[in-house]
Short mmCIF file of N, CA, C and O in Angstrom, two decimals:
data_model
loop_
_atom_site.label_atom_id
_atom_site.label_comp_id
_atom_site.label_asym_id
_atom_site.label_seq_id
_atom_site.Cartn_x
_atom_site.Cartn_y
_atom_site.Cartn_z
N MET A 1 44.32 -8.01 -77.63
CA MET A 1 43.47 -7.08 -76.90
C MET A 1 42.48 -6.42 -77.86
O MET A 1 42.84 -6.06 -78.96
N SER A 2 41.29 -6.27 -77.38
CA SER A 2 40.24 -5.62 -78.15
C SER A 2 39.72 -4.44 -77.35
O SER A 2 40.05 -4.28 -76.18
N GLU A 3 38.91 -3.65 -77.98
CA GLU A 3 38.28 -2.55 -77.25
C GLU A 3 36.85 -2.36 -77.68
O GLU A 3 36.46 -2.70 -78.80
N LYS A 4 36.06 -1.82 -76.76
CA LYS A 4 34.64 -1.56 -77.00
C LYS A 4 34.37 -0.13 -76.57
O LYS A 4 34.77 0.28 -75.48
N THR A 5 33.70 0.63 -77.40
CA THR A 5 33.34 2.00 -77.09
C THR A 5 31.83 2.09 -76.94
O THR A 5 31.09 1.58 -77.78
N ILE A 6 31.39 2.73 -75.86
CA ILE A 6 29.97 2.88 -75.58
C ILE A 6 29.64 4.36 -75.49
O ILE A 6 30.31 5.11 -74.76
N ASP A 7 28.61 4.79 -76.20
CA ASP A 7 28.18 6.18 -76.20
C ASP A 7 27.35 6.46 -74.95
O ASP A 7 26.37 5.76 -74.68
N LEU A 8 27.73 7.48 -74.20
CA LEU A 8 27.04 7.84 -72.96
C LEU A 8 26.31 9.18 -73.09
O LEU A 8 26.01 9.83 -72.09
N LEU A 9 26.01 9.58 -74.31
CA LEU A 9 25.45 10.90 -74.58
C LEU A 9 24.18 11.19 -73.77
O LEU A 9 24.01 12.28 -73.25
N TYR A 10 23.32 10.20 -73.61
CA TYR A 10 22.03 10.45 -72.96
C TYR A 10 21.98 10.02 -71.49
O TYR A 10 20.91 9.90 -70.91
N ILE A 11 23.15 9.81 -70.90
CA ILE A 11 23.23 9.41 -69.50
C ILE A 11 23.77 10.57 -68.67
O ILE A 11 24.76 11.18 -69.04
N ASP A 12 23.12 10.86 -67.56
CA ASP A 12 23.60 11.88 -66.62
C ASP A 12 24.85 11.30 -65.94
O ASP A 12 24.75 10.44 -65.07
N HIS A 13 26.01 11.79 -66.33
CA HIS A 13 27.28 11.22 -65.86
C HIS A 13 27.46 11.33 -64.35
O HIS A 13 27.93 10.38 -63.71
N VAL A 14 27.08 12.45 -63.78
CA VAL A 14 27.26 12.65 -62.34
C VAL A 14 26.39 11.66 -61.56
O VAL A 14 26.86 11.01 -60.62
N ALA A 15 25.14 11.50 -61.96
CA ALA A 15 24.25 10.58 -61.26
C ALA A 15 24.66 9.12 -61.51
O ALA A 15 24.63 8.31 -60.59
N PHE A 16 25.05 8.80 -62.74
CA PHE A 16 25.37 7.42 -63.07
C PHE A 16 26.70 6.96 -62.47
O PHE A 16 26.80 5.86 -61.92
N PHE A 17 27.73 7.80 -62.54
CA PHE A 17 29.04 7.40 -62.04
C PHE A 17 29.27 7.81 -60.59
O PHE A 17 30.25 7.40 -59.98
N GLY A 18 28.36 8.61 -60.04
CA GLY A 18 28.42 8.95 -58.62
C GLY A 18 29.38 10.08 -58.29
O GLY A 18 30.21 10.46 -59.11
N PRO A 19 29.23 10.60 -57.08
CA PRO A 19 30.14 11.66 -56.65
C PRO A 19 31.57 11.11 -56.58
O PRO A 19 31.80 10.01 -56.08
N GLN A 20 32.48 11.87 -57.14
CA GLN A 20 33.89 11.48 -57.21
C GLN A 20 34.06 10.12 -57.88
O GLN A 20 34.95 9.35 -57.55
N ASP A 21 33.19 9.82 -58.82
CA ASP A 21 33.23 8.59 -59.63
C ASP A 21 33.19 7.30 -58.79
O ASP A 21 33.73 6.28 -59.19
N VAL A 22 32.52 7.35 -57.67
CA VAL A 22 32.47 6.18 -56.78
C VAL A 22 31.84 4.96 -57.47
O VAL A 22 32.30 3.82 -57.28
N TYR A 23 30.81 5.16 -58.29
CA TYR A 23 30.17 4.04 -58.98
C TYR A 23 31.02 3.56 -60.16
O TYR A 23 31.05 2.36 -60.45
N LEU A 24 31.70 4.48 -60.82
CA LEU A 24 32.63 4.10 -61.88
C LEU A 24 33.72 3.21 -61.29
O LEU A 24 34.08 2.19 -61.87
N LYS A 25 34.23 3.57 -60.14
CA LYS A 25 35.27 2.77 -59.49
C LYS A 25 34.74 1.39 -59.12
O LYS A 25 35.46 0.39 -59.22
N ALA A 26 33.47 1.31 -58.71
CA ALA A 26 32.87 0.01 -58.40
C ALA A 26 32.76 -0.84 -59.67
O ALA A 26 32.99 -2.06 -59.63
N ILE A 27 32.42 -0.22 -60.79
CA ILE A 27 32.34 -0.94 -62.06
C ILE A 27 33.73 -1.42 -62.46
O ILE A 27 33.91 -2.57 -62.87
N GLN A 28 34.73 -0.55 -62.32
CA GLN A 28 36.10 -0.93 -62.65
C GLN A 28 36.57 -2.08 -61.76
O GLN A 28 37.24 -3.00 -62.23
N LYS A 29 36.23 -2.04 -60.50
CA LYS A 29 36.61 -3.09 -59.56
C LYS A 29 35.95 -4.42 -59.93
O LYS A 29 36.53 -5.49 -59.77
N ALA A 30 34.73 -4.36 -60.44
CA ALA A 30 34.00 -5.57 -60.82
C ALA A 30 34.59 -6.23 -62.07
O ALA A 30 34.35 -7.41 -62.31
N PHE A 31 35.33 -5.47 -62.85
CA PHE A 31 35.95 -5.98 -64.07
C PHE A 31 37.46 -5.68 -64.03
O PHE A 31 37.96 -4.87 -64.81
N PRO A 32 38.18 -6.37 -63.15
CA PRO A 32 39.60 -6.05 -62.95
C PRO A 32 40.49 -6.36 -64.15
O PRO A 32 41.60 -5.81 -64.25
N HIS A 33 40.03 -7.19 -65.07
CA HIS A 33 40.85 -7.55 -66.23
C HIS A 33 40.64 -6.59 -67.41
O HIS A 33 41.26 -6.78 -68.46
N LEU A 34 39.79 -5.60 -67.22
CA LEU A 34 39.55 -4.60 -68.27
C LEU A 34 40.07 -3.25 -67.83
O LEU A 34 40.04 -2.92 -66.65
N LYS A 35 40.50 -2.49 -68.80
CA LYS A 35 40.83 -1.09 -68.54
C LYS A 35 39.61 -0.30 -69.00
O LYS A 35 39.23 -0.36 -70.17
N ILE A 36 38.97 0.41 -68.07
CA ILE A 36 37.74 1.14 -68.36
C ILE A 36 38.02 2.63 -68.20
O ILE A 36 38.44 3.08 -67.13
N ILE A 37 37.79 3.37 -69.28
CA ILE A 37 38.10 4.80 -69.31
C ILE A 37 36.85 5.56 -69.75
O ILE A 37 36.18 5.17 -70.71
N VAL A 38 36.55 6.66 -69.06
CA VAL A 38 35.44 7.53 -69.47
C VAL A 38 36.01 8.89 -69.81
O VAL A 38 36.73 9.50 -69.01
N ARG A 39 35.71 9.36 -71.00
CA ARG A 39 36.10 10.68 -71.47
C ARG A 39 34.90 11.31 -72.17
O ARG A 39 34.40 10.77 -73.15
N GLY A 40 34.44 12.40 -71.62
CA GLY A 40 33.29 13.08 -72.21
C GLY A 40 32.09 12.16 -72.23
O GLY A 40 31.70 11.60 -71.21
N ASP A 41 31.52 11.98 -73.41
CA ASP A 41 30.32 11.15 -73.56
C ASP A 41 30.64 9.74 -74.03
O ASP A 41 29.77 9.04 -74.54
N MET A 42 31.89 9.31 -73.87
CA MET A 42 32.29 7.99 -74.34
C MET A 42 32.94 7.18 -73.22
O MET A 42 33.72 7.70 -72.44
N LEU A 43 32.59 5.90 -73.18
CA LEU A 43 33.24 4.96 -72.28
C LEU A 43 33.98 3.97 -73.17
O LEU A 43 33.42 3.46 -74.15
N LYS A 44 35.23 3.73 -72.84
CA LYS A 44 36.03 2.77 -73.60
C LYS A 44 36.49 1.68 -72.65
O LYS A 44 37.02 1.97 -71.58
N ALA A 45 36.28 0.44 -73.05
CA ALA A 45 36.75 -0.71 -72.29
C ALA A 45 37.74 -1.46 -73.17
O ALA A 45 37.48 -1.71 -74.35
N ILE A 46 38.89 -1.81 -72.58
CA ILE A 46 39.96 -2.47 -73.32
C ILE A 46 40.31 -3.77 -72.59
O ILE A 46 40.50 -3.76 -71.37
N GLY A 47 40.38 -4.86 -73.35
CA GLY A 47 40.74 -6.14 -72.75
C GLY A 47 40.44 -7.29 -73.69
O GLY A 47 40.26 -7.10 -74.89
N ALA A 48 40.36 -8.49 -73.11
CA ALA A 48 40.07 -9.69 -73.89
C ALA A 48 38.63 -9.67 -74.41
O ALA A 48 37.73 -9.17 -73.73
N GLU A 49 38.43 -10.22 -75.58
CA GLU A 49 37.12 -10.20 -76.24
C GLU A 49 36.02 -10.80 -75.36
O GLU A 49 34.93 -10.24 -75.25
N LYS A 50 36.30 -11.92 -74.72
CA LYS A 50 35.30 -12.59 -73.87
C LYS A 50 34.90 -11.69 -72.70
O LYS A 50 33.72 -11.58 -72.37
N GLU A 51 35.86 -11.04 -72.07
CA GLU A 51 35.59 -10.11 -70.97
C GLU A 51 34.77 -8.92 -71.46
O GLU A 51 33.87 -8.45 -70.77
N LEU A 52 35.10 -8.42 -72.65
CA LEU A 52 34.38 -7.28 -73.21
C LEU A 52 32.91 -7.62 -73.49
O LEU A 52 32.03 -6.80 -73.26
N GLU A 53 32.66 -8.83 -73.96
CA GLU A 53 31.29 -9.25 -74.23
C GLU A 53 30.48 -9.29 -72.94
O GLU A 53 29.34 -8.81 -72.89
N LEU A 54 31.06 -9.85 -71.90
CA LEU A 54 30.40 -9.90 -70.60
C LEU A 54 30.17 -8.49 -70.06
O LEU A 54 29.08 -8.16 -69.58
N PHE A 55 31.18 -7.65 -70.16
CA PHE A 55 31.07 -6.27 -69.69
C PHE A 55 29.95 -5.53 -70.43
O PHE A 55 29.15 -4.84 -69.81
N GLU A 56 29.90 -5.69 -71.73
CA GLU A 56 28.89 -5.00 -72.53
C GLU A 56 27.47 -5.39 -72.10
O GLU A 56 26.60 -4.53 -71.94
N LYS A 57 27.25 -6.67 -71.86
CA LYS A 57 25.93 -7.14 -71.43
C LYS A 57 25.57 -6.57 -70.06
O LYS A 57 24.47 -6.08 -69.84
N LYS A 58 26.50 -6.64 -69.14
CA LYS A 58 26.22 -6.18 -67.78
C LYS A 58 26.14 -4.66 -67.70
O LYS A 58 25.32 -4.12 -66.95
N PHE A 59 26.92 -3.96 -68.50
CA PHE A 59 26.84 -2.50 -68.51
C PHE A 59 25.48 -2.07 -69.05
O PHE A 59 24.88 -1.12 -68.56
N ALA A 60 24.97 -2.78 -70.06
CA ALA A 60 23.64 -2.48 -70.59
C ALA A 60 22.58 -2.65 -69.51
O ALA A 60 21.63 -1.86 -69.43
N LEU A 61 22.73 -3.66 -68.66
CA LEU A 61 21.79 -3.85 -67.55
C LEU A 61 21.90 -2.72 -66.53
O LEU A 61 20.89 -2.28 -65.97
N LEU A 62 23.11 -2.25 -66.29
CA LEU A 62 23.30 -1.12 -65.38
C LEU A 62 22.59 0.13 -65.91
O LEU A 62 21.92 0.84 -65.18
N VAL A 63 22.74 0.37 -67.20
CA VAL A 63 22.09 1.52 -67.83
C VAL A 63 20.57 1.36 -67.76
O VAL A 63 19.85 2.32 -67.44
N LYS A 64 20.09 0.16 -68.03
CA LYS A 64 18.64 -0.10 -67.97
C LYS A 64 18.11 0.16 -66.56
O LYS A 64 17.06 0.79 -66.39
N HIS A 65 18.83 -0.31 -65.56
CA HIS A 65 18.45 -0.07 -64.17
C HIS A 65 18.40 1.43 -63.88
O HIS A 65 17.45 1.93 -63.28
N PHE A 66 19.42 2.14 -64.31
CA PHE A 66 19.51 3.58 -64.09
C PHE A 66 18.34 4.30 -64.76
O PHE A 66 17.74 5.21 -64.18
N GLU A 67 18.03 3.91 -65.97
CA GLU A 67 16.91 4.54 -66.69
C GLU A 67 15.57 4.27 -66.01
O GLU A 67 14.70 5.13 -65.97
N MET A 68 15.41 3.08 -65.45
CA MET A 68 14.14 2.72 -64.80
C MET A 68 13.96 3.42 -63.46
O MET A 68 12.87 3.86 -63.12
N PHE A 69 15.04 3.49 -62.68
CA PHE A 69 14.93 3.98 -61.31
C PHE A 69 15.54 5.37 -61.09
O PHE A 69 15.39 5.95 -60.01
N GLY A 70 16.23 5.90 -62.09
CA GLY A 70 16.80 7.24 -61.99
C GLY A 70 18.00 7.33 -61.07
O GLY A 70 18.48 8.44 -60.79
N GLN A 71 18.48 6.20 -60.62
CA GLN A 71 19.67 6.20 -59.76
C GLN A 71 20.29 4.81 -59.79
O GLN A 71 19.68 3.85 -60.23
N ILE A 72 21.51 4.75 -59.30
CA ILE A 72 22.19 3.48 -59.17
C ILE A 72 23.08 3.58 -57.95
O ILE A 72 23.58 4.67 -57.63
N LYS A 73 23.22 2.49 -57.25
CA LYS A 73 24.03 2.46 -56.04
C LYS A 73 25.04 1.33 -56.13
O LYS A 73 24.90 0.44 -56.98
N GLU A 74 26.01 1.35 -55.25
CA GLU A 74 27.03 0.31 -55.28
C GLU A 74 26.43 -1.08 -55.14
O GLU A 74 26.85 -2.02 -55.82
N LYS A 75 25.43 -1.23 -54.27
CA LYS A 75 24.81 -2.56 -54.10
C LYS A 75 24.11 -3.00 -55.38
O LYS A 75 24.09 -4.19 -55.69
N ASP A 76 23.55 -2.06 -56.14
CA ASP A 76 22.93 -2.40 -57.42
C ASP A 76 23.99 -2.91 -58.39
O ASP A 76 23.77 -3.90 -59.10
N ILE A 77 25.12 -2.23 -58.42
CA ILE A 77 26.22 -2.63 -59.31
C ILE A 77 26.68 -4.03 -58.95
O ILE A 77 26.81 -4.90 -59.82
N GLU A 78 26.91 -4.27 -57.67
CA GLU A 78 27.37 -5.58 -57.22
C GLU A 78 26.38 -6.67 -57.59
O GLU A 78 26.76 -7.74 -58.06
N GLN A 79 25.08 -6.40 -57.37
CA GLN A 79 24.05 -7.39 -57.67
C GLN A 79 23.97 -7.67 -59.17
O GLN A 79 23.90 -8.83 -59.59
N ILE A 80 23.95 -6.64 -59.96
CA ILE A 80 23.83 -6.80 -61.41
C ILE A 80 25.04 -7.52 -61.98
O ILE A 80 24.91 -8.43 -62.80
N VAL A 81 26.22 -7.14 -61.55
CA VAL A 81 27.45 -7.75 -62.07
C VAL A 81 27.57 -9.21 -61.63
O VAL A 81 27.96 -10.06 -62.41
N SER A 82 27.19 -9.50 -60.40
CA SER A 82 27.36 -10.86 -59.91
C SER A 82 26.26 -11.81 -60.39
O SER A 82 26.48 -13.00 -60.48
N ASP A 83 25.09 -11.28 -60.71
CA ASP A 83 23.97 -12.15 -61.09
C ASP A 83 23.08 -11.46 -62.10
O ASP A 83 21.92 -11.19 -61.83
N ALA A 84 23.58 -11.20 -63.27
CA ALA A 84 22.86 -10.43 -64.27
C ALA A 84 21.58 -11.11 -64.75
O ALA A 84 20.58 -10.45 -64.97
N SER A 85 21.58 -12.42 -64.87
CA SER A 85 20.39 -13.08 -65.40
C SER A 85 19.19 -12.92 -64.47
O SER A 85 18.09 -12.65 -64.91
N THR A 86 19.42 -13.06 -63.16
CA THR A 86 18.33 -12.88 -62.20
C THR A 86 17.85 -11.45 -62.20
O THR A 86 16.66 -11.18 -62.20
N HIS A 87 18.78 -10.50 -62.23
CA HIS A 87 18.41 -9.09 -62.20
C HIS A 87 17.65 -8.70 -63.47
O HIS A 87 16.69 -7.96 -63.40
N GLU A 88 18.07 -9.22 -64.59
CA GLU A 88 17.40 -8.90 -65.85
C GLU A 88 15.94 -9.35 -65.81
O GLU A 88 15.06 -8.65 -66.30
N GLU A 89 15.68 -10.49 -65.21
CA GLU A 89 14.30 -10.97 -65.12
C GLU A 89 13.45 -10.06 -64.25
O GLU A 89 12.27 -9.88 -64.49
N LYS A 90 14.05 -9.43 -63.23
CA LYS A 90 13.32 -8.52 -62.36
C LYS A 90 12.96 -7.23 -63.08
O LYS A 90 11.98 -6.60 -62.77
N LEU A 91 13.81 -6.81 -64.03
CA LEU A 91 13.55 -5.57 -64.76
C LEU A 91 12.54 -5.86 -65.82
O LEU A 91 11.68 -5.50 -66.24
#
């Protein structure tokens, strides 16, 4: 098992993870083989190296989307996670 830590210092946690962490739960659901924990300004993902690499790429796209549009929704998460290459080209 490996782990990856991502700094969330410049992200509005309430807007990004949603009310009652609804978007965080959608992200966790999209990566069922990872344990994803948020504490303060840090996100930690724990799991297999291959899964972590995929998570890191897709999470970066989620952050990019959030920075561009100032919001993120469950459908955005589903689209980005399921088809990151197409979504990245749109951004």
